[in-house]
Amino acid sequence: MLKGRHLIEPDDLSVEEIDEICSLAEQMIVDPVAFQDVCRGKILATLFFEPSTRTRLSFEAAMLHLGGSVEGFADAQSSSASKGETLADTIRVVSSYVDIIAMRTPKEGASLLASEYSDCPVINAGDGGHFHPTQTLTDLVTIRQLRGGFEGHTIGFCGDLKFGRTVHSLVQAMCRYKDSKFIFISPPELTIPEYIMENVLIPAGVPYETATRLEDVIDQVDILYMTRVQKERFFNEQDYIRLKDSYILDKNKMKLARKDMIVLHPLPRVNEIAPEVDEDPRAAYFKQVKYGMYARMALISKITGCL
């Protein structure tokens, strides 16, 4: 049962629960009208202490499509945090008004802390460079829709793998499926963190390799997961400027890829995917955005106990 549960990281959901959410999301994709009133009377709070477009609007659209209501803020300066209120007090107050909270913060572990003070379920909508479990559900729904299932895929992760919470979350989730393999493509400064290798990859016995050139490995992957180099995660702007154009996916690189490969991206993109790639049928990142709303609809309806 998912009713009343917090979702802080991908491992909070079992494989069976992920399948349940994905199956419900697929039903919603086919017949959204059938679900338009299931959360009527429920209220979602979106507490976004960090800028966001897709994730916040996706949560809000999901709840509205389910017939519920939304309140919250999109900027920490719009909240009492700007006056010095503690996160614990903010959560105590907000959770007394609403049925479920979606929260984004630049601080790792803040969503877990919030869950300890909340009277209602908390969904982690991204905590710094840590985890982003609903983006993972988005990715999984997309993979199941476009690749038919989760087993037997070679996934290439390209770009900022050090700070990319979407990468960390999807790696953690896909390690649980049979015959997964990962190729991590990045400059040395942005490679996958040691704790992901030591705590996730090695214990799961999942094969992986690293590369510094996308051209050398793109023909080996079934799913290419592109990421932007995130300026907001750097303390030194010179390091950001030096690394931001490290990997750009364009038509020439796509010519090297498999005909049935799909390209995913959590968005927003800057210039790591050339606009010319958008017309390629393998470019799935805008489909991914829409599937994300249905993934969050399914999750919200389960956690609130509406379905």
mmCIF file of C-alpha atoms in Angstrom:
data_model
loop_
_atom_site.group_PDB
_atom_site.id
_atom_site.type_symbol
_atom_site.label_atom_id
_atom_site.label_comp_id
_atom_site.label_asym_id
_atom_site.label_seq_id
_atom_site.Cartn_x
_atom_site.Cartn_y
_atom_site.Cartn_z
ATOM 1 C CA MET A 1 0.000 0.000 0.000
ATOM 2 C CA LEU A 2 1.318 3.410 -0.995
ATOM 3 C CA LYS A 3 -1.341 5.422 0.854
ATOM 4 C CA GLY A 4 0.222 7.868 3.312
ATOM 5 C CA ARG A 5 3.812 7.031 2.335
ATOM 6 C CA HIS A 6 6.658 9.493 1.773
ATOM 7 C CA LEU A 7 8.759 9.239 -1.392
ATOM 8 C CA ILE A 8 12.285 10.512 -0.769
ATOM 9 C CA GLU A 9 14.446 8.274 -2.982
ATOM 10 C CA PRO A 10 13.805 5.599 -5.631
ATOM 11 C CA ASP A 11 14.478 2.723 -3.217
ATOM 12 C CA ASP A 12 11.440 3.806 -1.180
ATOM 13 C CA LEU A 13 9.424 2.012 -3.872
ATOM 14 C CA SER A 14 9.644 -1.727 -4.447
ATOM 15 C CA VAL A 15 9.875 -3.138 -7.964
ATOM 16 C CA GLU A 16 6.248 -4.238 -7.618
ATOM 17 C CA GLU A 17 5.162 -0.727 -6.569
ATOM 18 C CA ILE A 18 7.026 0.825 -9.497
ATOM 19 C CA ASP A 19 5.240 -1.564 -11.857
ATOM 20 C CA GLU A 20 1.923 -0.664 -10.213
ATOM 21 C CA ILE A 21 2.530 3.066 -10.700
ATOM 22 C CA CYS A 22 3.699 2.605 -14.286
ATOM 23 C CA SER A 23 0.662 0.458 -15.122
ATOM 24 C CA LEU A 24 -1.689 3.070 -13.667
ATOM 25 C CA ALA A 25 0.124 5.844 -15.557
ATOM 26 C CA GLU A 26 -0.339 3.888 -18.785
ATOM 27 C CA GLN A 27 -4.081 3.612 -18.104
ATOM 28 C CA MET A 28 -4.191 7.377 -17.584
ATOM 29 C CA ILE A 29 -2.341 7.971 -20.852
ATOM 30 C CA VAL A 30 -4.956 5.909 -22.718
ATOM 31 C CA ASP A 31 -8.038 7.367 -20.987
ATOM 32 C CA PRO A 32 -7.288 10.504 -18.944
ATOM 33 C CA VAL A 33 -10.955 11.502 -18.722
ATOM 34 C CA ALA A 34 -11.692 8.442 -16.600
ATOM 35 C CA PHE A 35 -9.456 9.836 -13.829
ATOM 36 C CA GLN A 36 -10.421 13.520 -13.889
ATOM 37 C CA ASP A 37 -12.256 13.504 -10.543
ATOM 38 C CA VAL A 38 -10.410 10.888 -8.477
ATOM 39 C CA CYS A 39 -8.631 13.437 -6.236
ATOM 40 C CA ARG A 40 -11.445 15.956 -5.941
ATOM 41 C CA GLY A 41 -11.226 17.640 -2.535
ATOM 42 C CA LYS A 42 -7.509 16.873 -2.089
ATOM 43 C CA ILE A 43 -4.887 19.644 -1.901
ATOM 44 C CA LEU A 44 -1.282 19.462 -3.078
ATOM 45 C CA ALA A 45 1.310 21.934 -1.739
ATOM 46 C CA THR A 46 4.255 22.661 -4.049
ATOM 47 C CA LEU A 47 7.132 23.981 -1.935
ATOM 48 C CA PHE A 48 9.900 24.899 -4.350
ATOM 49 C CA PHE A 49 12.904 26.454 -2.640
ATOM 50 C CA GLU A 50 14.804 26.185 -5.954
ATOM 51 C CA PRO A 51 13.791 27.359 -9.470
ATOM 52 C CA SER A 52 11.865 24.865 -11.572
ATOM 53 C CA THR A 53 9.550 24.942 -14.556
ATOM 54 C CA ARG A 54 8.811 21.394 -15.674
ATOM 55 C CA THR A 55 8.725 19.621 -12.328
ATOM 56 C CA ARG A 56 6.573 22.191 -10.528
ATOM 57 C CA LEU A 57 4.134 22.639 -13.405
ATOM 58 C CA SER A 58 4.029 18.886 -13.948
ATOM 59 C CA PHE A 59 3.011 18.309 -10.318
ATOM 60 C CA GLU A 60 0.440 21.087 -10.489
ATOM 61 C CA ALA A 61 -0.995 19.886 -13.798
ATOM 62 C CA ALA A 62 -1.114 16.324 -12.472
ATOM 63 C CA MET A 63 -3.165 17.304 -9.427
ATOM 64 C CA LEU A 64 -5.487 19.538 -11.462
ATOM 65 C CA HIS A 65 -6.077 16.756 -14.008
ATOM 66 C CA LEU A 66 -7.076 14.532 -11.088
ATOM 67 C CA GLY A 67 -9.618 17.102 -9.919
ATOM 68 C CA GLY A 68 -7.646 18.301 -6.904
ATOM 69 C CA SER A 69 -6.325 21.731 -5.918
ATOM 70 C CA VAL A 70 -2.833 23.241 -5.605
ATOM 71 C CA GLU A 71 -1.211 25.873 -3.426
ATOM 72 C CA GLY A 72 2.387 26.731 -2.663
ATOM 73 C CA PHE A 73 5.324 28.840 -3.799
ATOM 74 C CA ALA A 74 7.909 28.715 -6.573
ATOM 75 C CA ASP A 75 10.639 30.750 -4.878
ATOM 76 C CA ALA A 76 12.093 30.584 -1.382
ATOM 77 C CA GLN A 77 11.902 34.392 -1.237
ATOM 78 C CA SER A 78 8.117 34.079 -1.408
ATOM 79 C CA SER A 79 8.066 32.026 1.787
ATOM 80 C CA SER A 80 8.785 32.682 5.441
ATOM 81 C CA ALA A 81 12.156 30.994 4.918
ATOM 82 C CA SER A 82 13.296 34.437 3.769
ATOM 83 C CA LYS A 83 12.498 35.640 7.292
ATOM 84 C CA GLY A 84 14.534 32.887 8.873
ATOM 85 C CA GLU A 85 11.812 30.322 9.518
ATOM 86 C CA THR A 86 13.211 26.810 9.849
ATOM 87 C CA LEU A 87 12.287 24.088 7.381
ATOM 88 C CA ALA A 88 10.786 22.049 10.218
ATOM 89 C CA ASP A 89 8.402 24.871 11.141
ATOM 90 C CA THR A 90 7.447 25.497 7.517
ATOM 91 C CA ILE A 91 6.570 21.835 7.075
ATOM 92 C CA ARG A 92 4.626 21.652 10.343
ATOM 93 C CA VAL A 93 2.511 24.608 9.206
ATOM 94 C CA VAL A 94 1.955 23.613 5.578
ATOM 95 C CA SER A 95 1.191 19.958 6.352
ATOM 96 C CA SER A 96 -1.670 21.094 8.573
ATOM 97 C CA TYR A 97 -3.344 22.668 5.527
ATOM 98 C CA VAL A 98 -2.887 20.087 2.758
ATOM 99 C CA ASP A 99 -3.061 16.394 1.924
ATOM 100 C CA ILE A 100 0.307 15.970 0.200
ATOM 101 C CA ILE A 101 3.510 18.009 -0.300
ATOM 102 C CA ALA A 102 5.887 18.084 -3.278
ATOM 103 C CA MET A 103 9.125 19.775 -2.274
ATOM 104 C CA ARG A 104 12.265 20.857 -4.111
ATOM 105 C CA THR A 105 15.323 22.185 -2.321
ATOM 106 C CA PRO A 106 18.991 22.795 -3.166
ATOM 107 C CA LYS A 107 20.046 21.015 0.049
ATOM 108 C CA GLU A 108 20.720 17.278 0.059
ATOM 109 C CA GLY A 109 18.677 15.503 2.694
ATOM 110 C CA ALA A 110 16.188 18.336 3.216
ATOM 111 C CA SER A 111 13.249 16.299 1.902
ATOM 112 C CA LEU A 112 14.046 13.497 4.325
ATOM 113 C CA LEU A 113 14.161 16.029 7.155
ATOM 114 C CA ALA A 114 10.831 17.473 6.016
ATOM 115 C CA SER A 115 9.218 14.034 6.085
ATOM 116 C CA GLU A 116 10.119 13.716 9.775
ATOM 117 C CA TYR A 117 8.058 16.805 10.672
ATOM 118 C CA SER A 118 5.173 16.461 8.227
ATOM 119 C CA ASP A 119 1.638 15.357 9.077
ATOM 120 C CA CYS A 120 1.058 14.387 5.423
ATOM 121 C CA PRO A 121 3.077 12.542 2.762
ATOM 122 C CA VAL A 122 6.131 14.345 1.338
ATOM 123 C CA ILE A 123 7.354 13.735 -2.212
ATOM 124 C CA ASN A 124 10.951 14.695 -2.932
ATOM 125 C CA ALA A 125 10.883 16.780 -6.119
ATOM 126 C CA GLY A 126 14.684 17.075 -6.090
ATOM 127 C CA ASP A 127 17.124 17.701 -3.235
ATOM 128 C CA GLY A 128 20.369 19.252 -4.437
ATOM 129 C CA GLY A 129 22.606 16.752 -6.211
ATOM 130 C CA HIS A 130 21.045 13.833 -4.324
ATOM 131 C CA PHE A 131 17.826 12.251 -5.674
ATOM 132 C CA HIS A 132 14.839 13.093 -7.880
ATOM 133 C CA PRO A 133 12.521 10.066 -7.617
ATOM 134 C CA THR A 134 9.573 11.424 -9.619
ATOM 135 C CA GLN A 135 11.890 12.175 -12.539
ATOM 136 C CA THR A 136 12.913 8.540 -12.224
ATOM 137 C CA LEU A 137 9.260 7.477 -12.463
ATOM 138 C CA THR A 138 8.982 9.732 -15.519
ATOM 139 C CA ASP A 139 12.010 8.024 -17.063
ATOM 140 C CA LEU A 140 10.674 4.561 -16.252
ATOM 141 C CA VAL A 141 7.238 5.228 -17.746
ATOM 142 C CA THR A 142 8.971 6.564 -20.878
ATOM 143 C CA ILE A 143 11.285 3.561 -21.127
ATOM 144 C CA ARG A 144 8.387 1.143 -20.700
ATOM 145 C CA GLN A 145 6.286 2.990 -23.275
ATOM 146 C CA LEU A 146 9.045 3.229 -25.881
ATOM 147 C CA ARG A 147 11.222 0.166 -25.150
ATOM 148 C CA GLY A 148 8.589 -2.260 -23.894
ATOM 149 C CA GLY A 149 10.089 -2.956 -20.466
ATOM 150 C CA PHE A 150 12.999 -2.399 -18.102
ATOM 151 C CA GLU A 151 15.198 -5.461 -18.558
ATOM 152 C CA GLY A 152 18.192 -5.977 -20.826
ATOM 153 C CA HIS A 153 19.023 -2.351 -21.646
ATOM 154 C CA THR A 154 22.415 -0.688 -22.040
ATOM 155 C CA ILE A 155 22.017 2.899 -20.876
ATOM 156 C CA GLY A 156 24.537 5.602 -21.680
ATOM 157 C CA PHE A 157 24.560 8.532 -19.245
ATOM 158 C CA CYS A 158 26.284 11.562 -20.747
ATOM 159 C CA GLY A 159 27.326 14.944 -19.336
ATOM 160 C CA ASP A 160 27.189 16.004 -15.699
ATOM 161 C CA LEU A 161 27.143 12.724 -13.808
ATOM 162 C CA LYS A 162 28.617 14.130 -10.598
ATOM 163 C CA PHE A 163 25.842 16.572 -9.699
ATOM 164 C CA GLY A 164 23.058 15.054 -11.816
ATOM 165 C CA ARG A 165 20.456 13.857 -9.312
ATOM 166 C CA THR A 166 18.307 12.493 -12.147
ATOM 167 C CA VAL A 167 21.226 10.252 -13.172
ATOM 168 C CA HIS A 168 21.802 9.028 -9.613
ATOM 169 C CA SER A 169 18.121 8.214 -9.182
ATOM 170 C CA LEU A 170 17.735 6.356 -12.492
ATOM 171 C CA VAL A 171 20.930 4.350 -11.901
ATOM 172 C CA GLN A 172 19.593 3.311 -8.506
ATOM 173 C CA ALA A 173 16.261 2.261 -10.021
ATOM 174 C CA MET A 174 17.602 0.429 -13.084
ATOM 175 C CA CYS A 175 20.098 -1.570 -11.005
ATOM 176 C CA ARG A 176 17.134 -3.582 -9.797
ATOM 177 C CA TYR A 177 16.261 -4.915 -13.248
ATOM 178 C CA LYS A 178 17.830 -7.912 -14.937
ATOM 179 C CA ASP A 179 20.662 -7.491 -17.457
ATOM 180 C CA SER A 180 21.052 -3.731 -17.077
ATOM 181 C CA LYS A 181 24.381 -2.254 -18.152
ATOM 182 C CA PHE A 182 25.632 1.327 -17.829
ATOM 183 C CA ILE A 183 28.128 3.427 -19.753
ATOM 184 C CA PHE A 184 29.090 6.665 -17.993
ATOM 185 C CA ILE A 185 30.317 9.339 -20.415
ATOM 186 C CA SER A 186 31.780 12.470 -18.860
ATOM 187 C CA PRO A 187 34.922 14.512 -18.311
ATOM 188 C CA PRO A 188 36.941 13.327 -15.283
ATOM 189 C CA GLU A 189 35.718 16.283 -13.211
ATOM 190 C CA LEU A 190 32.056 15.273 -13.627
ATOM 191 C CA THR A 191 32.228 11.496 -13.344
ATOM 192 C CA ILE A 192 29.692 9.438 -11.391
ATOM 193 C CA PRO A 193 30.260 9.843 -7.607
ATOM 194 C CA GLU A 194 32.110 7.176 -5.664
ATOM 195 C CA TYR A 195 29.171 6.629 -3.315
ATOM 196 C CA ILE A 196 26.968 5.601 -6.267
ATOM 197 C CA MET A 197 29.599 3.082 -7.327
ATOM 198 C CA GLU A 198 30.230 1.750 -3.824
ATOM 199 C CA ASN A 199 26.669 1.763 -2.475
ATOM 200 C CA VAL A 200 24.615 1.049 -5.596
ATOM 201 C CA LEU A 201 26.520 -0.384 -8.575
ATOM 202 C CA ILE A 202 28.990 -2.735 -6.920
ATOM 203 C CA PRO A 203 26.534 -4.313 -4.414
ATOM 204 C CA ALA A 204 24.051 -4.899 -7.257
ATOM 205 C CA GLY A 205 26.743 -6.482 -9.439
ATOM 206 C CA VAL A 206 25.702 -4.377 -12.416
ATOM 207 C CA PRO A 207 28.348 -4.075 -15.168
ATOM 208 C CA TYR A 208 29.446 -0.566 -16.076
ATOM 209 C CA GLU A 209 32.213 1.236 -17.903
ATOM 210 C CA THR A 210 33.354 4.819 -18.278
ATOM 211 C CA ALA A 211 34.225 6.839 -21.367
ATOM 212 C CA THR A 212 35.288 10.366 -22.134
ATOM 213 C CA ARG A 213 34.062 10.522 -25.754
ATOM 214 C CA LEU A 214 30.410 10.040 -26.711
ATOM 215 C CA GLU A 215 31.398 9.080 -30.272
ATOM 216 C CA ASP A 216 33.309 6.051 -28.995
ATOM 217 C CA VAL A 217 30.322 4.377 -27.319
ATOM 218 C CA ILE A 218 27.086 5.778 -28.752
ATOM 219 C CA ASP A 219 26.690 2.744 -31.030
ATOM 220 C CA GLN A 220 26.520 0.471 -27.952
ATOM 221 C CA VAL A 221 23.568 2.038 -26.134
ATOM 222 C CA ASP A 222 19.834 1.372 -26.275
ATOM 223 C CA ILE A 223 18.999 4.481 -24.262
ATOM 224 C CA LEU A 224 21.092 7.658 -24.270
ATOM 225 C CA TYR A 225 20.409 9.838 -21.242
ATOM 226 C CA MET A 226 21.789 13.327 -21.881
ATOM 227 C CA THR A 227 22.238 15.888 -19.099
ATOM 228 C CA ARG A 228 23.232 19.526 -18.952
ATOM 229 C CA VAL A 229 26.242 20.810 -17.058
ATOM 230 C CA GLN A 230 24.496 22.579 -14.177
ATOM 231 C CA LYS A 231 25.841 26.051 -13.495
ATOM 232 C CA GLU A 232 24.034 26.218 -10.134
ATOM 233 C CA ARG A 233 26.091 23.300 -8.760
ATOM 234 C CA PHE A 234 29.474 24.977 -9.353
ATOM 235 C CA PHE A 235 31.305 27.136 -6.841
ATOM 236 C CA ASN A 236 33.775 28.310 -9.477
ATOM 237 C CA GLU A 237 32.302 29.881 -12.620
ATOM 238 C CA GLN A 238 35.518 29.275 -14.550
ATOM 239 C CA ASP A 239 35.129 25.527 -14.041
ATOM 240 C CA TYR A 240 31.572 25.748 -15.349
ATOM 241 C CA ILE A 241 32.613 27.711 -18.447
ATOM 242 C CA ARG A 242 35.396 25.228 -19.142
ATOM 243 C CA LEU A 243 33.125 22.176 -18.945
ATOM 244 C CA LYS A 244 29.708 23.376 -20.130
ATOM 245 C CA ASP A 245 30.251 22.508 -23.797
ATOM 246 C CA SER A 246 31.966 19.178 -23.189
ATOM 247 C CA TYR A 247 29.317 17.074 -24.920
ATOM 248 C CA ILE A 248 26.926 18.198 -27.631
ATOM 249 C CA LEU A 249 24.671 15.656 -29.340
ATOM 250 C CA ASP A 250 24.154 16.538 -33.004
ATOM 251 C CA LYS A 251 23.156 14.876 -36.285
ATOM 252 C CA ASN A 252 26.640 13.560 -36.955
ATOM 253 C CA LYS A 253 26.777 11.723 -33.625
ATOM 254 C CA MET A 254 23.237 10.427 -34.132
ATOM 255 C CA LYS A 255 24.373 8.814 -37.391
ATOM 256 C CA LEU A 256 26.622 6.557 -35.301
ATOM 257 C CA ALA A 257 23.779 5.384 -33.055
ATOM 258 C CA ARG A 258 21.465 2.406 -33.319
ATOM 259 C CA LYS A 259 18.274 2.871 -35.335
ATOM 260 C CA ASP A 260 16.101 1.968 -32.341
ATOM 261 C CA MET A 261 18.000 3.947 -29.700
ATOM 262 C CA ILE A 262 16.008 6.556 -27.765
ATOM 263 C CA VAL A 263 17.383 9.847 -26.441
ATOM 264 C CA LEU A 264 16.152 11.029 -23.046
ATOM 265 C CA HIS A 265 16.875 14.277 -21.199
ATOM 266 C CA PRO A 266 15.387 15.526 -17.890
ATOM 267 C CA LEU A 267 15.379 19.109 -19.252
ATOM 268 C CA PRO A 268 15.995 21.980 -19.294
ATOM 269 C CA ARG A 269 18.638 21.695 -21.964
ATOM 270 C CA VAL A 270 21.093 24.448 -22.775
ATOM 271 C CA ASN A 271 23.108 23.392 -25.812
ATOM 272 C CA GLU A 272 23.960 19.752 -25.079
ATOM 273 C CA ILE A 273 21.398 18.584 -27.655
ATOM 274 C CA ALA A 274 21.410 20.518 -30.927
ATOM 275 C CA PRO A 275 17.908 21.609 -32.068
ATOM 276 C CA GLU A 276 18.422 19.640 -35.280
ATOM 277 C CA VAL A 277 18.145 16.425 -33.246
ATOM 278 C CA ASP A 278 14.551 17.292 -32.237
ATOM 279 C CA GLU A 279 13.273 16.068 -35.605
ATOM 280 C CA ASP A 280 14.932 12.670 -35.240
ATOM 281 C CA PRO A 281 12.307 10.016 -34.343
ATOM 282 C CA ARG A 282 14.690 8.719 -31.674
ATOM 283 C CA ALA A 283 14.486 12.009 -29.761
ATOM 284 C CA ALA A 284 12.058 11.196 -26.933
ATOM 285 C CA TYR A 285 12.621 14.015 -24.427
ATOM 286 C CA PHE A 286 9.428 15.945 -25.201
ATOM 287 C CA LYS A 287 7.373 12.745 -24.995
ATOM 288 C CA GLN A 288 9.186 12.172 -21.709
ATOM 289 C CA VAL A 289 7.824 15.476 -20.363
ATOM 290 C CA LYS A 290 4.219 14.455 -21.046
ATOM 291 C CA TYR A 291 4.715 10.980 -19.603
ATOM 292 C CA GLY A 292 6.058 12.696 -16.477
ATOM 293 C CA MET A 293 2.703 14.322 -15.797
ATOM 294 C CA TYR A 294 0.961 10.939 -15.990
ATOM 295 C CA ALA A 295 3.609 9.347 -13.759
ATOM 296 C CA ARG A 296 2.942 12.027 -11.131
ATOM 297 C CA MET A 297 -0.832 11.641 -11.549
ATOM 298 C CA ALA A 298 -0.486 7.932 -10.799
ATOM 299 C CA LEU A 299 1.821 8.559 -7.829
ATOM 300 C CA ILE A 300 -0.374 11.275 -6.282
ATOM 301 C CA SER A 301 -3.531 9.199 -6.637
ATOM 302 C CA LYS A 302 -1.839 6.241 -4.914
ATOM 303 C CA ILE A 303 -0.182 8.161 -2.073
ATOM 304 C CA THR A 304 -3.358 10.119 -1.253
ATOM 305 C CA GLY A 305 -5.338 6.865 -1.264
ATOM 306 C CA CYS A 306 -7.651 8.084 -4.015
ATOM 307 C CA LEU A 307 -6.985 4.933 -6.057
#
